[in-house]
PDB file of N, H, CA, C and O in Angstrom:
ATOM      1  N   MET A   1       0.709  -1.039   0.195  1.00  0.00           N
ATOM      2  CA  MET A   1       0.195  -0.170  -0.054  1.00  0.00           C
ATOM      3  C   MET A   1       0.913   1.018  -0.177  1.00  0.00           C
ATOM      4  O   MET A   1       1.947   1.144   0.479  1.00  0.00           O
ATOM      5  N   MET A   2       0.490   1.998  -0.985  1.00  0.00           N
ATOM      6  H   MET A   2      -0.350   1.896  -1.517  1.00  0.00           H
ATOM      7  CA  MET A   2       1.631   3.473  -0.674  1.00  0.00           C
ATOM      8  C   MET A   2       0.875   4.428   0.432  1.00  0.00           C
ATOM      9  O   MET A   2      -0.226   4.546   0.970  1.00  0.00           O
ATOM     10  N   SER A   3       1.902   4.904   0.424  1.00  0.00           N
ATOM     11  H   SER A   3       2.796   4.808  -0.013  1.00  0.00           H
ATOM     12  CA  SER A   3       1.404   6.384   1.164  1.00  0.00           C
ATOM     13  C   SER A   3       0.943   7.427   0.748  1.00  0.00           C
ATOM     14  O   SER A   3       1.109   7.880  -0.384  1.00  0.00           O
ATOM     15  N   PRO A   4       0.341   7.891   1.598  1.00  0.00           N
ATOM     16  CA  PRO A   4      -0.195   9.373   0.683  1.00  0.00           C
ATOM     17  C   PRO A   4       0.598  10.122   0.014  1.00  0.00           C
ATOM     18  O   PRO A   4       0.480  10.603  -1.113  1.00  0.00           O
ATOM     19  N   ASP A   5       1.680  10.215   1.027  1.00  0.00           N
ATOM     20  H   ASP A   5       1.776   9.825   1.942  1.00  0.00           H
ATOM     21  CA  ASP A   5       2.606  11.193   1.179  1.00  0.00           C
ATOM     22  C   ASP A   5       3.224  11.091  -0.555  1.00  0.00           C
ATOM     23  O   ASP A   5       3.546  12.004  -1.316  1.00  0.00           O
ATOM     24  N   LEU A   6       3.218   9.758  -0.739  1.00  0.00           N
ATOM     25  H   LEU A   6       2.956   9.016  -0.121  1.00  0.00           H
ATOM     26  CA  LEU A   6       4.207   9.407  -2.036  1.00  0.00           C
ATOM     27  C   LEU A   6       3.225   9.542  -2.962  1.00  0.00           C
ATOM     28  O   LEU A   6       3.624   9.450  -4.123  1.00  0.00           O
ATOM     29  N   LEU A   7       2.213   9.708  -2.828  1.00  0.00           N
ATOM     30  H   LEU A   7       1.889   9.783  -1.885  1.00  0.00           H
ATOM     31  CA  LEU A   7       1.300   9.385  -3.953  1.00  0.00           C
ATOM     32  C   LEU A   7       1.215  11.103  -4.519  1.00  0.00           C
ATOM     33  O   LEU A   7       1.330  11.399  -5.708  1.00  0.00           O
ATOM     34  N   SER A   8       1.039  11.910  -3.635  1.00  0.00           N
ATOM     35  H   SER A   8       0.945  11.670  -2.669  1.00  0.00           H
ATOM     36  CA  SER A   8       0.829  12.868  -3.761  1.00  0.00           C
ATOM     37  C   SER A   8       2.422  13.823  -4.275  1.00  0.00           C
ATOM     38  O   SER A   8       2.502  14.625  -5.206  1.00  0.00           O
ATOM     39  N   THR A   9       3.297  13.491  -3.528  1.00  0.00           N
ATOM     40  H   THR A   9       3.232  12.839  -2.772  1.00  0.00           H
ATOM     41  CA  THR A   9       4.545  14.122  -4.528  1.00  0.00           C
ATOM     42  C   THR A   9       4.587  13.471  -5.785  1.00  0.00           C
ATOM     43  O   THR A   9       5.054  14.101  -6.734  1.00  0.00           O
ATOM     44  N   LEU A  10       4.082  12.048  -5.989  1.00  0.00           N
ATOM     45  H   LEU A  10       3.703  11.536  -5.218  1.00  0.00           H
ATOM     46  CA  LEU A  10       4.381  11.769  -7.480  1.00  0.00           C
ATOM     47  C   LEU A  10       3.213  12.843  -8.576  1.00  0.00           C
ATOM     48  O   LEU A  10       3.280  13.364  -9.690  1.00  0.00           O
ATOM     49  N   GLU A  11       2.496  12.776  -7.782  1.00  0.00           N
ATOM     50  H   GLU A  11       2.441  12.353  -6.878  1.00  0.00           H
ATOM     51  CA  GLU A  11       0.993  13.513  -8.685  1.00  0.00           C
ATOM     52  C   GLU A  11       2.126  15.654  -8.996  1.00  0.00           C
ATOM     53  O   GLU A  11       1.851  16.456  -9.888  1.00  0.00           O
ATOM     54  N   LYS A  12       2.987  15.794  -8.143  1.00  0.00           N
ATOM     55  H   LYS A  12       3.211  15.142  -7.418  1.00  0.00           H
ATOM     56  CA  LYS A  12       3.105  17.052  -8.373  1.00  0.00           C
ATOM     57  C   LYS A  12       4.468  17.282  -9.530  1.00  0.00           C
ATOM     58  O   LYS A  12       5.015  18.326  -9.886  1.00  0.00           O
ATOM     59  N   LEU A  13       4.719  15.919  -9.903  1.00  0.00           N
ATOM     60  H   LEU A  13       4.275  15.071  -9.614  1.00  0.00           H
ATOM     61  CA  LEU A  13       5.911  15.650 -10.705  1.00  0.00           C
ATOM     62  C   LEU A  13       5.327  15.841 -11.833  1.00  0.00           C
ATOM     63  O   LEU A  13       4.115  15.702 -11.996  1.00  0.00           O
ATOM     64  N   PRO A  14       6.353  16.268 -12.950  1.00  0.00           N
ATOM     65  CA  PRO A  14       5.844  16.252 -14.819  1.00  0.00           C
ATOM     66  C   PRO A  14       6.004  14.852 -14.799  1.00  0.00           C
ATOM     67  O   PRO A  14       6.793  14.158 -14.157  1.00  0.00           O
ATOM     68  N   GLU A  15       5.055  14.531 -15.673  1.00  0.00           N
ATOM     69  H   GLU A  15       4.415  15.095 -16.194  1.00  0.00           H
ATOM     70  CA  GLU A  15       4.823  12.999 -16.637  1.00  0.00           C
ATOM     71  C   GLU A  15       6.347  12.269 -16.753  1.00  0.00           C
ATOM     72  O   GLU A  15       6.503  11.356 -15.943  1.00  0.00           O
ATOM     73  N   PRO A  16       7.724  12.602 -17.831  1.00  0.00           N
ATOM     74  CA  PRO A  16       8.615  12.509 -17.644  1.00  0.00           C
ATOM     75  C   PRO A  16       9.316  12.163 -16.785  1.00  0.00           C
ATOM     76  O   PRO A  16      10.345  11.528 -17.018  1.00  0.00           O
ATOM     77  N   LEU A  17       8.873  12.543 -15.403  1.00  0.00           N
ATOM     78  H   LEU A  17       8.038  13.059 -15.214  1.00  0.00           H
ATOM     79  CA  LEU A  17       9.457  12.112 -14.120  1.00  0.00           C
ATOM     80  C   LEU A  17       8.801  11.017 -13.634  1.00  0.00           C
ATOM     81  O   LEU A  17       9.247  10.059 -13.003  1.00  0.00           O
ATOM     82  N   GLN A  18       7.679  11.270 -14.003  1.00  0.00           N
ATOM     83  H   GLN A  18       7.317  12.048 -14.515  1.00  0.00           H
ATOM     84  CA  GLN A  18       7.023  10.437 -12.978  1.00  0.00           C
ATOM     85  C   GLN A  18       7.472   8.660 -13.973  1.00  0.00           C
ATOM     86  O   GLN A  18       7.462   7.578 -13.386  1.00  0.00           O
ATOM     87  N   LYS A  19       7.765   8.794 -15.266  1.00  0.00           N
ATOM     88  H   LYS A  19       7.773   9.673 -15.743  1.00  0.00           H
ATOM     89  CA  LYS A  19       8.382   8.190 -15.506  1.00  0.00           C
ATOM     90  C   LYS A  19       9.433   7.059 -15.228  1.00  0.00           C
ATOM     91  O   LYS A  19       9.623   5.849 -15.344  1.00  0.00           O
ATOM     92  N   GLU A  20       9.808   7.842 -14.933  1.00  0.00           N
ATOM     93  H   GLU A  20       9.654   8.826 -14.839  1.00  0.00           H
ATOM     94  CA  GLU A  20      11.226   7.881 -14.174  1.00  0.00           C
ATOM     95  C   GLU A  20      11.680   7.203 -12.913  1.00  0.00           C
ATOM     96  O   GLU A  20      12.503   6.390 -12.492  1.00  0.00           O
ATOM     97  N   VAL A  21      10.837   7.869 -12.597  1.00  0.00           N
ATOM     98  H   VAL A  21      10.168   8.530 -12.940  1.00  0.00           H
ATOM     99  CA  VAL A  21      10.134   7.009 -10.670  1.00  0.00           C
ATOM    100  C   VAL A  21       9.878   5.733 -11.018  1.00  0.00           C
ATOM    101  O   VAL A  21      10.475   4.753 -10.573  1.00  0.00           O
ATOM    102  N   LEU A  22       8.910   5.724 -11.888  1.00  0.00           N
ATOM    103  H   LEU A  22       8.425   6.521 -12.250  1.00  0.00           H
ATOM    104  CA  LEU A  22       8.455   4.204 -12.063  1.00  0.00           C
ATOM    105  C   LEU A  22       9.397   3.455 -12.725  1.00  0.00           C
ATOM    106  O   LEU A  22       9.662   2.529 -11.959  1.00  0.00           O
ATOM    107  N   HIS A  23       9.984   3.358 -13.629  1.00  0.00           N
ATOM    108  H   HIS A  23       9.769   4.110 -14.251  1.00  0.00           H
ATOM    109  CA  HIS A  23      11.239   2.743 -14.002  1.00  0.00           C
ATOM    110  C   HIS A  23      12.433   2.453 -13.242  1.00  0.00           C
ATOM    111  O   HIS A  23      13.188   1.587 -13.685  1.00  0.00           O
ATOM    112  N   TYR A  24      12.822   3.265 -11.767  1.00  0.00           N
ATOM    113  H   TYR A  24      12.209   3.968 -11.408  1.00  0.00           H
ATOM    114  CA  TYR A  24      13.262   3.015 -11.105  1.00  0.00           C
ATOM    115  C   TYR A  24      13.027   2.169  -9.710  1.00  0.00           C
ATOM    116  O   TYR A  24      13.781   1.661  -8.880  1.00  0.00           O
ATOM    117  N   ALA A  25      11.169   2.306  -9.921  1.00  0.00           N
ATOM    118  H   ALA A  25      10.556   2.718 -10.595  1.00  0.00           H
ATOM    119  CA  ALA A  25      10.760   1.430  -8.600  1.00  0.00           C
ATOM    120  C   ALA A  25      10.775   0.045  -9.172  1.00  0.00           C
ATOM    121  O   ALA A  25      10.945  -0.921  -8.428  1.00  0.00           O
ATOM    122  N   GLU A  26      10.590  -0.103 -10.581  1.00  0.00           N
ATOM    123  H   GLU A  26      10.452   0.682 -11.186  1.00  0.00           H
ATOM    124  CA  GLU A  26      10.481  -1.556 -11.042  1.00  0.00           C
ATOM    125  C   GLU A  26      12.071  -2.166 -10.966  1.00  0.00           C
ATOM    126  O   GLU A  26      12.274  -3.311 -10.562  1.00  0.00           O
ATOM    127  N   PHE A  27      12.885  -1.501 -11.289  1.00  0.00           N
ATOM    128  H   PHE A  27      12.720  -0.571 -11.617  1.00  0.00           H
ATOM    129  CA  PHE A  27      13.765  -1.713 -11.262  1.00  0.00           C
ATOM    130  C   PHE A  27      14.235  -2.263  -9.964  1.00  0.00           C
ATOM    131  O   PHE A  27      14.515  -3.461  -9.994  1.00  0.00           O
ATOM    132  N   LEU A  28      14.378  -1.662  -8.860  1.00  0.00           N
ATOM    133  H   LEU A  28      14.150  -0.688  -8.835  1.00  0.00           H
ATOM    134  CA  LEU A  28      14.184  -1.688  -7.344  1.00  0.00           C
ATOM    135  C   LEU A  28      13.431  -3.275  -7.208  1.00  0.00           C
ATOM    136  O   LEU A  28      14.011  -4.138  -6.550  1.00  0.00           O
ATOM    137  N   ALA A  29      11.876  -3.628  -7.996  1.00  0.00           N
ATOM    138  H   ALA A  29      11.404  -2.926  -8.531  1.00  0.00           H
ATOM    139  CA  ALA A  29      11.764  -4.711  -7.113  1.00  0.00           C
ATOM    140  C   ALA A  29      11.882  -5.860  -7.809  1.00  0.00           C
ATOM    141  O   ALA A  29      11.598  -6.978  -7.380  1.00  0.00           O
ATOM    142  N   ASP A  30      12.453  -5.498  -9.274  1.00  0.00           N
ATOM    143  H   ASP A  30      12.684  -4.590  -9.622  1.00  0.00           H
ATOM    144  CA  ASP A  30      13.509  -6.383  -9.666  1.00  0.00           C
ATOM    145  C   ASP A  30      15.024  -7.110  -9.031  1.00  0.00           C
ATOM    146  O   ASP A  30      15.500  -8.230  -9.217  1.00  0.00           O
ATOM    147  N   LYS A  31      15.356  -6.315  -8.480  1.00  0.00           N
ATOM    148  H   LYS A  31      14.970  -5.405  -8.329  1.00  0.00           H
ATOM    149  CA  LYS A  31      16.508  -6.444  -7.647  1.00  0.00           C
ATOM    150  C   LYS A  31      16.054  -7.447  -6.160  1.00  0.00           C
ATOM    151  O   LYS A  31      16.454  -8.498  -5.659  1.00  0.00           O
ATOM    152  N   TYR A  32      15.044  -6.462  -5.863  1.00  0.00           N
ATOM    153  H   TYR A  32      14.719  -5.609  -6.270  1.00  0.00           H
ATOM    154  CA  TYR A  32      14.755  -7.162  -4.760  1.00  0.00           C
ATOM    155  C   TYR A  32      14.826  -8.862  -5.039  1.00  0.00           C
ATOM    156  O   TYR A  32      15.618  -9.708  -4.625  1.00  0.00           O
ATOM    157  N   SER A  33      13.795  -8.946  -5.807  1.00  0.00           N
ATOM    158  H   SER A  33      13.151  -8.259  -6.144  1.00  0.00           H
ATOM    159  CA  SER A  33      13.148 -10.348  -6.061  1.00  0.00           C
ATOM    160  C   SER A  33      14.153 -11.155  -6.076  1.00  0.00           C
ATOM    161  O   SER A  33      14.295 -12.106  -5.308  1.00  0.00           O
ATOM    162  N   GLN A  34      15.200 -10.694  -7.293  1.00  0.00           N
ATOM    163  H   GLN A  34      15.085  -9.922  -7.917  1.00  0.00           H
ATOM    164  CA  GLN A  34      16.530 -11.834  -7.188  1.00  0.00           C
ATOM    165  C   GLN A  34      17.303 -11.315  -5.832  1.00  0.00           C
ATOM    166  O   GLN A  34      18.027 -12.287  -5.618  1.00  0.00           O
ATOM    167  N   ASP A  35      17.492 -10.683  -5.135  1.00  0.00           N
ATOM    168  H   ASP A  35      16.903  -9.894  -5.308  1.00  0.00           H
ATOM    169  CA  ASP A  35      18.574 -10.562  -4.265  1.00  0.00           C
ATOM    170  C   ASP A  35      17.894 -12.041  -3.036  1.00  0.00           C
ATOM    171  O   ASP A  35      18.537 -12.925  -2.469  1.00  0.00           O
ATOM    172  N   SER A  36      16.378 -11.741  -3.021  1.00  0.00           N
ATOM    173  H   SER A  36      15.855 -11.023  -3.482  1.00  0.00           H
ATOM    174  CA  SER A  36      15.301 -12.632  -2.063  1.00  0.00           C
ATOM    175  C   SER A  36      15.993 -14.372  -2.490  1.00  0.00           C
ATOM    176  O   SER A  36      16.390 -15.253  -1.728  1.00  0.00           O
ATOM    177  N   ALA A  37      15.896 -14.337  -4.226  1.00  0.00           N
ATOM    178  H   ALA A  37      15.573 -13.621  -4.845  1.00  0.00           H
ATOM    179  CA  ALA A  37      15.617 -15.346  -4.558  1.00  0.00           C
ATOM    180  C   ALA A  37      16.543 -16.033  -4.140  1.00  0.00           C
ATOM    181  O   ALA A  37      16.240 -17.136  -3.686  1.00  0.00           O
ATOM    182  N   LYS A  38      18.077 -15.596  -4.148  1.00  0.00           N
ATOM    183  H   LYS A  38      18.324 -14.700  -4.517  1.00  0.00           H
ATOM    184  CA  LYS A  38      19.609 -16.086  -3.596  1.00  0.00           C
ATOM    185  C   LYS A  38      19.436 -16.299  -2.490  1.00  0.00           C
ATOM    186  O   LYS A  38      19.825 -17.429  -2.194  1.00  0.00           O
ATOM    187  N   ASN A  39      18.999 -15.720  -1.634  1.00  0.00           N
ATOM    188  H   ASN A  39      18.683 -14.803  -1.874  1.00  0.00           H
ATOM    189  CA  ASN A  39      18.881 -15.599  -0.094  1.00  0.00           C
ATOM    190  C   ASN A  39      17.998 -17.440   0.118  1.00  0.00           C
ATOM    191  O   ASN A  39      18.357 -18.241   0.980  1.00  0.00           O
ATOM    192  N   ILE A  40      17.198 -17.626  -0.596  1.00  0.00           N
ATOM    193  H   ILE A  40      16.906 -16.975  -1.296  1.00  0.00           H
ATOM    194  CA  ILE A  40      16.352 -18.475  -0.238  1.00  0.00           C
ATOM    195  C   ILE A  40      16.963 -20.186  -0.563  1.00  0.00           C
ATOM    196  O   ILE A  40      16.801 -21.212   0.098  1.00  0.00           O
ATOM    197  N   LEU A  41      17.623 -19.974  -1.713  1.00  0.00           N
ATOM    198  H   LEU A  41      17.755 -19.141  -2.250  1.00  0.00           H
ATOM    199  CA  LEU A  41      18.589 -20.932  -2.108  1.00  0.00           C
ATOM    200  C   LEU A  41      19.913 -21.266  -1.236  1.00  0.00           C
ATOM    201  O   LEU A  41      20.915 -20.630  -0.909  1.00  0.00           O
ATOM    202  N   PRO A  42      19.322 -22.851  -0.977  1.00  0.00           N
ATOM    203  CA  PRO A  42      20.341 -23.338   0.015  1.00  0.00           C
ATOM    204  C   PRO A  42      22.081 -22.992  -0.360  1.00  0.00           C
ATOM    205  O   PRO A  42      22.370 -23.454  -1.464  1.00  0.00           O
ATOM    206  N   THR A  43      22.835 -22.539   0.085  1.00  0.00           N
ATOM    207  H   THR A  43      22.600 -22.163   0.982  1.00  0.00           H
ATOM    208  CA  THR A  43      24.514 -22.970  -0.343  1.00  0.00           C
ATOM    209  C   THR A  43      25.250 -23.754   0.395  1.00  0.00           C
ATOM    210  O   THR A  43      25.102 -24.043   1.582  1.00  0.00           O
ATOM    211  N   LYS A  44      26.140 -24.128  -0.435  1.00  0.00           N
ATOM    212  H   LYS A  44      26.260 -23.893  -1.400  1.00  0.00           H
ATOM    213  CA  LYS A  44      26.577 -25.670   0.130  1.00  0.00           C
ATOM    214  C   LYS A  44      27.960 -24.794   0.650  1.00  0.00           C
ATOM    215  O   LYS A  44      28.741 -24.015   0.102  1.00  0.00           O
ATOM    216  N   ARG A  45      27.827 -25.300   1.855  1.00  0.00           N
ATOM    217  H   ARG A  45      27.193 -25.933   2.300  1.00  0.00           H
ATOM    218  CA  ARG A  45      29.310 -24.475   2.362  1.00  0.00           C
ATOM    219  C   ARG A  45      30.522 -25.877   2.878  1.00  0.00           C
ATOM    220  O   ARG A  45      30.440 -27.078   3.137  1.00  0.00           O
ATOM    221  N   ARG A  46      31.384 -25.025   2.825  1.00  0.00           N
ATOM    222  H   ARG A  46      31.450 -24.049   2.615  1.00  0.00           H
ATOM    223  CA  ARG A  46      32.732 -25.957   2.887  1.00  0.00           C
ATOM    224  C   ARG A  46      33.046 -26.537   4.166  1.00  0.00           C
ATOM    225  O   ARG A  46      32.953 -25.814   5.158  1.00  0.00           O
ATOM    226  N   GLN A  47      33.492 -28.032   4.320  1.00  0.00           N
ATOM    227  H   GLN A  47      33.567 -28.619   3.514  1.00  0.00           H
ATOM    228  CA  GLN A  47      33.179 -28.654   5.683  1.00  0.00           C
ATOM    229  C   GLN A  47      34.533 -28.741   6.567  1.00  0.00           C
ATOM    230  O   GLN A  47      35.160 -29.767   6.304  1.00  0.00           O
ATOM    231  N   ALA A  48      35.019 -28.090   7.350  1.00  0.00           N
ATOM    232  H   ALA A  48      34.509 -27.256   7.564  1.00  0.00           H
ATOM    233  CA  ALA A  48      36.408 -28.215   8.116  1.00  0.00           C
ATOM    234  C   ALA A  48      36.309 -29.791   8.018  1.00  0.00           C
ATOM    235  O   ALA A  48      35.318 -30.500   7.845  1.00  0.00           O
ATOM    236  N   GLY A  49      37.986 -30.206   8.225  1.00  0.00           N
ATOM    237  H   GLY A  49      38.792 -29.630   8.366  1.00  0.00           H
ATOM    238  CA  GLY A  49      38.326 -31.582   8.334  1.00  0.00           C
ATOM    239  C   GLY A  49      38.000 -32.621   7.136  1.00  0.00           C
ATOM    240  O   GLY A  49      38.399 -33.786   7.160  1.00  0.00           O
ATOM    241  N   THR A  50      37.244 -32.078   6.105  1.00  0.00           N
ATOM    242  H   THR A  50      36.920 -31.132   6.086  1.00  0.00           H
ATOM    243  CA  THR A  50      37.160 -33.056   4.825  1.00  0.00           C
ATOM    244  C   THR A  50      38.494 -34.215   4.555  1.00  0.00           C
ATOM    245  O   THR A  50      38.434 -35.435   4.405  1.00  0.00           O
ATOM    246  N   MET A  51      39.660 -33.307   4.563  1.00  0.00           N
ATOM    247  H   MET A  51      39.709 -32.316   4.684  1.00  0.00           H
ATOM    248  CA  MET A  51      41.496 -34.096   3.864  1.00  0.00           C
ATOM    249  C   MET A  51      41.729 -34.266   5.003  1.00  0.00           C
ATOM    250  O   MET A  51      42.940 -34.049   4.975  1.00  0.00           O
ATOM    251  N   LYS A  52      41.361 -34.644   6.688  1.00  0.00           N
ATOM    252  H   LYS A  52      40.377 -34.820   6.711  1.00  0.00           H
ATOM    253  CA  LYS A  52      42.233 -34.678   7.439  1.00  0.00           C
ATOM    254  C   LYS A  52      42.653 -36.430   7.192  1.00  0.00           C
ATOM    255  O   LYS A  52      41.717 -37.210   7.015  1.00  0.00           O
ATOM    256  N   GLY A  53      43.556 -36.762   7.194  1.00  0.00           N
ATOM    257  H   GLY A  53      44.317 -36.129   7.338  1.00  0.00           H
ATOM    258  CA  GLY A  53      44.832 -37.504   6.756  1.00  0.00           C
ATOM    259  C   GLY A  53      45.043 -38.024   5.403  1.00  0.00           C
ATOM    260  O   GLY A  53      45.411 -39.151   5.070  1.00  0.00           O
ATOM    261  N   MET A  54      44.659 -36.716   4.476  1.00  0.00           N
ATOM    262  H   MET A  54      44.360 -35.801   4.747  1.00  0.00           H
ATOM    263  CA  MET A  54      45.390 -37.594   3.050  1.00  0.00           C
ATOM    264  C   MET A  54      46.409 -36.251   2.813  1.00  0.00           C
ATOM    265  O   MET A  54      46.743 -36.004   1.654  1.00  0.00           O
ATOM    266  N   ILE A  55      46.816 -35.535   3.726  1.00  0.00           N
ATOM    267  H   ILE A  55      46.546 -35.735   4.667  1.00  0.00           H
ATOM    268  CA  ILE A  55      48.117 -34.618   3.660  1.00  0.00           C
ATOM    269  C   ILE A  55      48.906 -35.000   4.788  1.00  0.00           C
ATOM    270  O   ILE A  55      48.539 -34.927   5.961  1.00  0.00           O
ATOM    271  N   VAL A  56      50.420 -35.565   4.218  1.00  0.00           N
ATOM    272  H   VAL A  56      50.719 -35.625   3.265  1.00  0.00           H
ATOM    273  CA  VAL A  56      51.261 -35.968   5.250  1.00  0.00           C
ATOM    274  C   VAL A  56      52.661 -35.609   4.959  1.00  0.00           C
ATOM    275  O   VAL A  56      53.332 -35.928   3.977  1.00  0.00           O
ATOM    276  N   MET A  57      53.010 -34.843   6.047  1.00  0.00           N
ATOM    277  H   MET A  57      52.465 -34.584   6.844  1.00  0.00           H
ATOM    278  CA  MET A  57      54.090 -34.059   5.653  1.00  0.00           C
ATOM    279  C   MET A  57      55.344 -34.996   6.500  1.00  0.00           C
ATOM    280  O   MET A  57      55.174 -35.634   7.538  1.00  0.00           O
ATOM    281  N   SER A  58      56.834 -34.835   5.584  1.00  0.00           N
ATOM    282  H   SER A  58      56.972 -34.317   4.741  1.00  0.00           H
ATOM    283  CA  SER A  58      57.510 -35.878   6.404  1.00  0.00           C
ATOM    284  C   SER A  58      58.175 -35.568   7.102  1.00  0.00           C
ATOM    285  O   SER A  58      58.461 -34.384   6.924  1.00  0.00           O
ATOM    286  N   ASP A  59      58.931 -36.241   8.360  1.00  0.00           N
ATOM    287  H   ASP A  59      58.699 -37.202   8.505  1.00  0.00           H
ATOM    288  CA  ASP A  59      59.677 -35.952   9.171  1.00  0.00           C
ATOM    289  C   ASP A  59      60.828 -34.889   9.471  1.00  0.00           C
ATOM    290  O   ASP A  59      61.223 -34.332  10.495  1.00  0.00           O
ATOM    291  N   ASP A  60      61.236 -34.850   7.963  1.00  0.00           N
ATOM    292  H   ASP A  60      60.915 -35.303   7.131  1.00  0.00           H
ATOM    293  CA  ASP A  60      62.455 -33.875   7.556  1.00  0.00           C
ATOM    294  C   ASP A  60      61.728 -32.610   7.073  1.00  0.00           C
ATOM    295  O   ASP A  60      62.706 -31.963   7.445  1.00  0.00           O
ATOM    296  N   PHE A  61      61.262 -32.074   6.796  1.00  0.00           N
ATOM    297  H   PHE A  61      60.467 -32.600   6.494  1.00  0.00           H
ATOM    298  CA  PHE A  61      60.831 -31.279   5.893  1.00  0.00           C
ATOM    299  C   PHE A  61      61.092 -30.098   6.193  1.00  0.00           C
ATOM    300  O   PHE A  61      60.391 -29.294   5.578  1.00  0.00           O
ATOM    301  N   ASP A  62      61.984 -29.557   7.052  1.00  0.00           N
ATOM    302  H   ASP A  62      62.553 -30.210   7.551  1.00  0.00           H
ATOM    303  CA  ASP A  62      62.528 -28.032   7.234  1.00  0.00           C
ATOM    304  C   ASP A  62      64.260 -28.376   6.510  1.00  0.00           C
ATOM    305  O   ASP A  62      65.122 -27.653   6.010  1.00  0.00           O
ATOM    306  N   ALA A  63      64.149 -29.870   6.794  1.00  0.00           N
ATOM    307  H   ALA A  63      63.449 -30.458   7.201  1.00  0.00           H
ATOM    308  CA  ALA A  63      65.599 -29.935   6.346  1.00  0.00           C
ATOM    309  C   ALA A  63      66.456 -29.932   5.374  1.00  0.00           C
ATOM    310  O   ALA A  63      65.773 -30.252   4.402  1.00  0.00           O
ATOM    311  N   PRO A  64      67.855 -29.722   4.910  1.00  0.00           N
ATOM    312  CA  PRO A  64      67.950 -29.085   4.178  1.00  0.00           C
ATOM    313  C   PRO A  64      68.144 -29.683   2.421  1.00  0.00           C
ATOM    314  O   PRO A  64      68.639 -30.802   2.292  1.00  0.00           O
ATOM    315  N   LEU A  65      67.927 -29.263   1.734  1.00  0.00           N
ATOM    316  H   LEU A  65      67.525 -28.353   1.839  1.00  0.00           H
ATOM    317  CA  LEU A  65      67.966 -30.400   0.456  1.00  0.00           C
ATOM    318  C   LEU A  65      69.065 -30.625   0.187  1.00  0.00           C
ATOM    319  O   LEU A  65      70.033 -29.864   0.212  1.00  0.00           O
ATOM    320  N   GLU A  66      68.967 -32.251  -0.238  1.00  0.00           N
ATOM    321  H   GLU A  66      68.181 -32.868  -0.259  1.00  0.00           H
ATOM    322  CA  GLU A  66      70.822 -32.508  -1.044  1.00  0.00           C
ATOM    323  C   GLU A  66      70.551 -31.766  -2.228  1.00  0.00           C
ATOM    324  O   GLU A  66      71.553 -31.137  -1.888  1.00  0.00           O
ATOM    325  N   ASP A  67      70.087 -31.077  -3.558  1.00  0.00           N
ATOM    326  H   ASP A  67      69.273 -31.588  -3.835  1.00  0.00           H
ATOM    327  CA  ASP A  67      70.264 -30.135  -4.534  1.00  0.00           C
ATOM    328  C   ASP A  67      70.795 -28.993  -4.064  1.00  0.00           C
ATOM    329  O   ASP A  67      71.374 -28.347  -4.938  1.00  0.00           O
ATOM    330  N   LEU A  68      70.801 -28.541  -3.044  1.00  0.00           N
ATOM    331  H   LEU A  68      70.330 -29.065  -2.334  1.00  0.00           H
ATOM    332  CA  LEU A  68      71.341 -27.406  -2.108  1.00  0.00           C
ATOM    333  C   LEU A  68      72.433 -27.119  -1.541  1.00  0.00           C
ATOM    334  O   LEU A  68      72.826 -25.982  -1.280  1.00  0.00           O
ATOM    335  N   LYS A  69      72.961 -28.097  -1.326  1.00  0.00           N
ATOM    336  H   LYS A  69      72.641 -29.021  -1.538  1.00  0.00           H
ATOM    337  CA  LYS A  69      74.472 -28.397  -0.391  1.00  0.00           C
ATOM    338  C   LYS A  69      75.088 -27.660  -1.133  1.00  0.00           C
ATOM    339  O   LYS A  69      75.502 -26.742  -0.425  1.00  0.00           O
ATOM    340  N   ASP A  70      75.509 -27.463  -2.508  1.00  0.00           N
ATOM    341  H   ASP A  70      75.173 -28.208  -3.083  1.00  0.00           H
ATOM    342  CA  ASP A  70      76.388 -26.187  -3.273  1.00  0.00           C
ATOM    343  C   ASP A  70      76.064 -24.694  -2.874  1.00  0.00           C
ATOM    344  O   ASP A  70      76.971 -23.861  -2.890  1.00  0.00           O
ATOM    345  N   TYR A  71      75.120 -24.443  -2.613  1.00  0.00           N
ATOM    346  H   TYR A  71      74.383 -25.119  -2.601  1.00  0.00           H
ATOM    347  CA  TYR A  71      74.618 -23.104  -2.524  1.00  0.00           C
ATOM    348  C   TYR A  71      74.570 -22.834  -0.630  1.00  0.00           C
ATOM    349  O   TYR A  71      74.278 -21.745  -0.136  1.00  0.00           O
ATOM    350  N   MET A  72      74.779 -23.576  -0.143  1.00  0.00           N
ATOM    351  H   MET A  72      75.016 -24.461  -0.544  1.00  0.00           H
ATOM    352  CA  MET A  72      74.684 -23.318   1.453  1.00  0.00           C
ATOM    353  C   MET A  72      76.385 -23.177   2.132  1.00  0.00           C
ATOM    354  O   MET A  72      76.555 -22.978   3.334  1.00  0.00           O
TER     355      MET A  72
END
């Protein structure tokens, strides 16, 4: 339901400006309906710990590499 103040203000505007206001209101309505549709759809969230045990780090991870001994 439109407020009486809004209607009276719109009536005071020239017709080209009324059309601009109408186009803007339609734009906002379309944008709002798209945003609300996005919020309704469930989003698949990542679950922590799904790769647990799949990555193993060797005990000598920090040890110097054989290939780089000449540079040390």
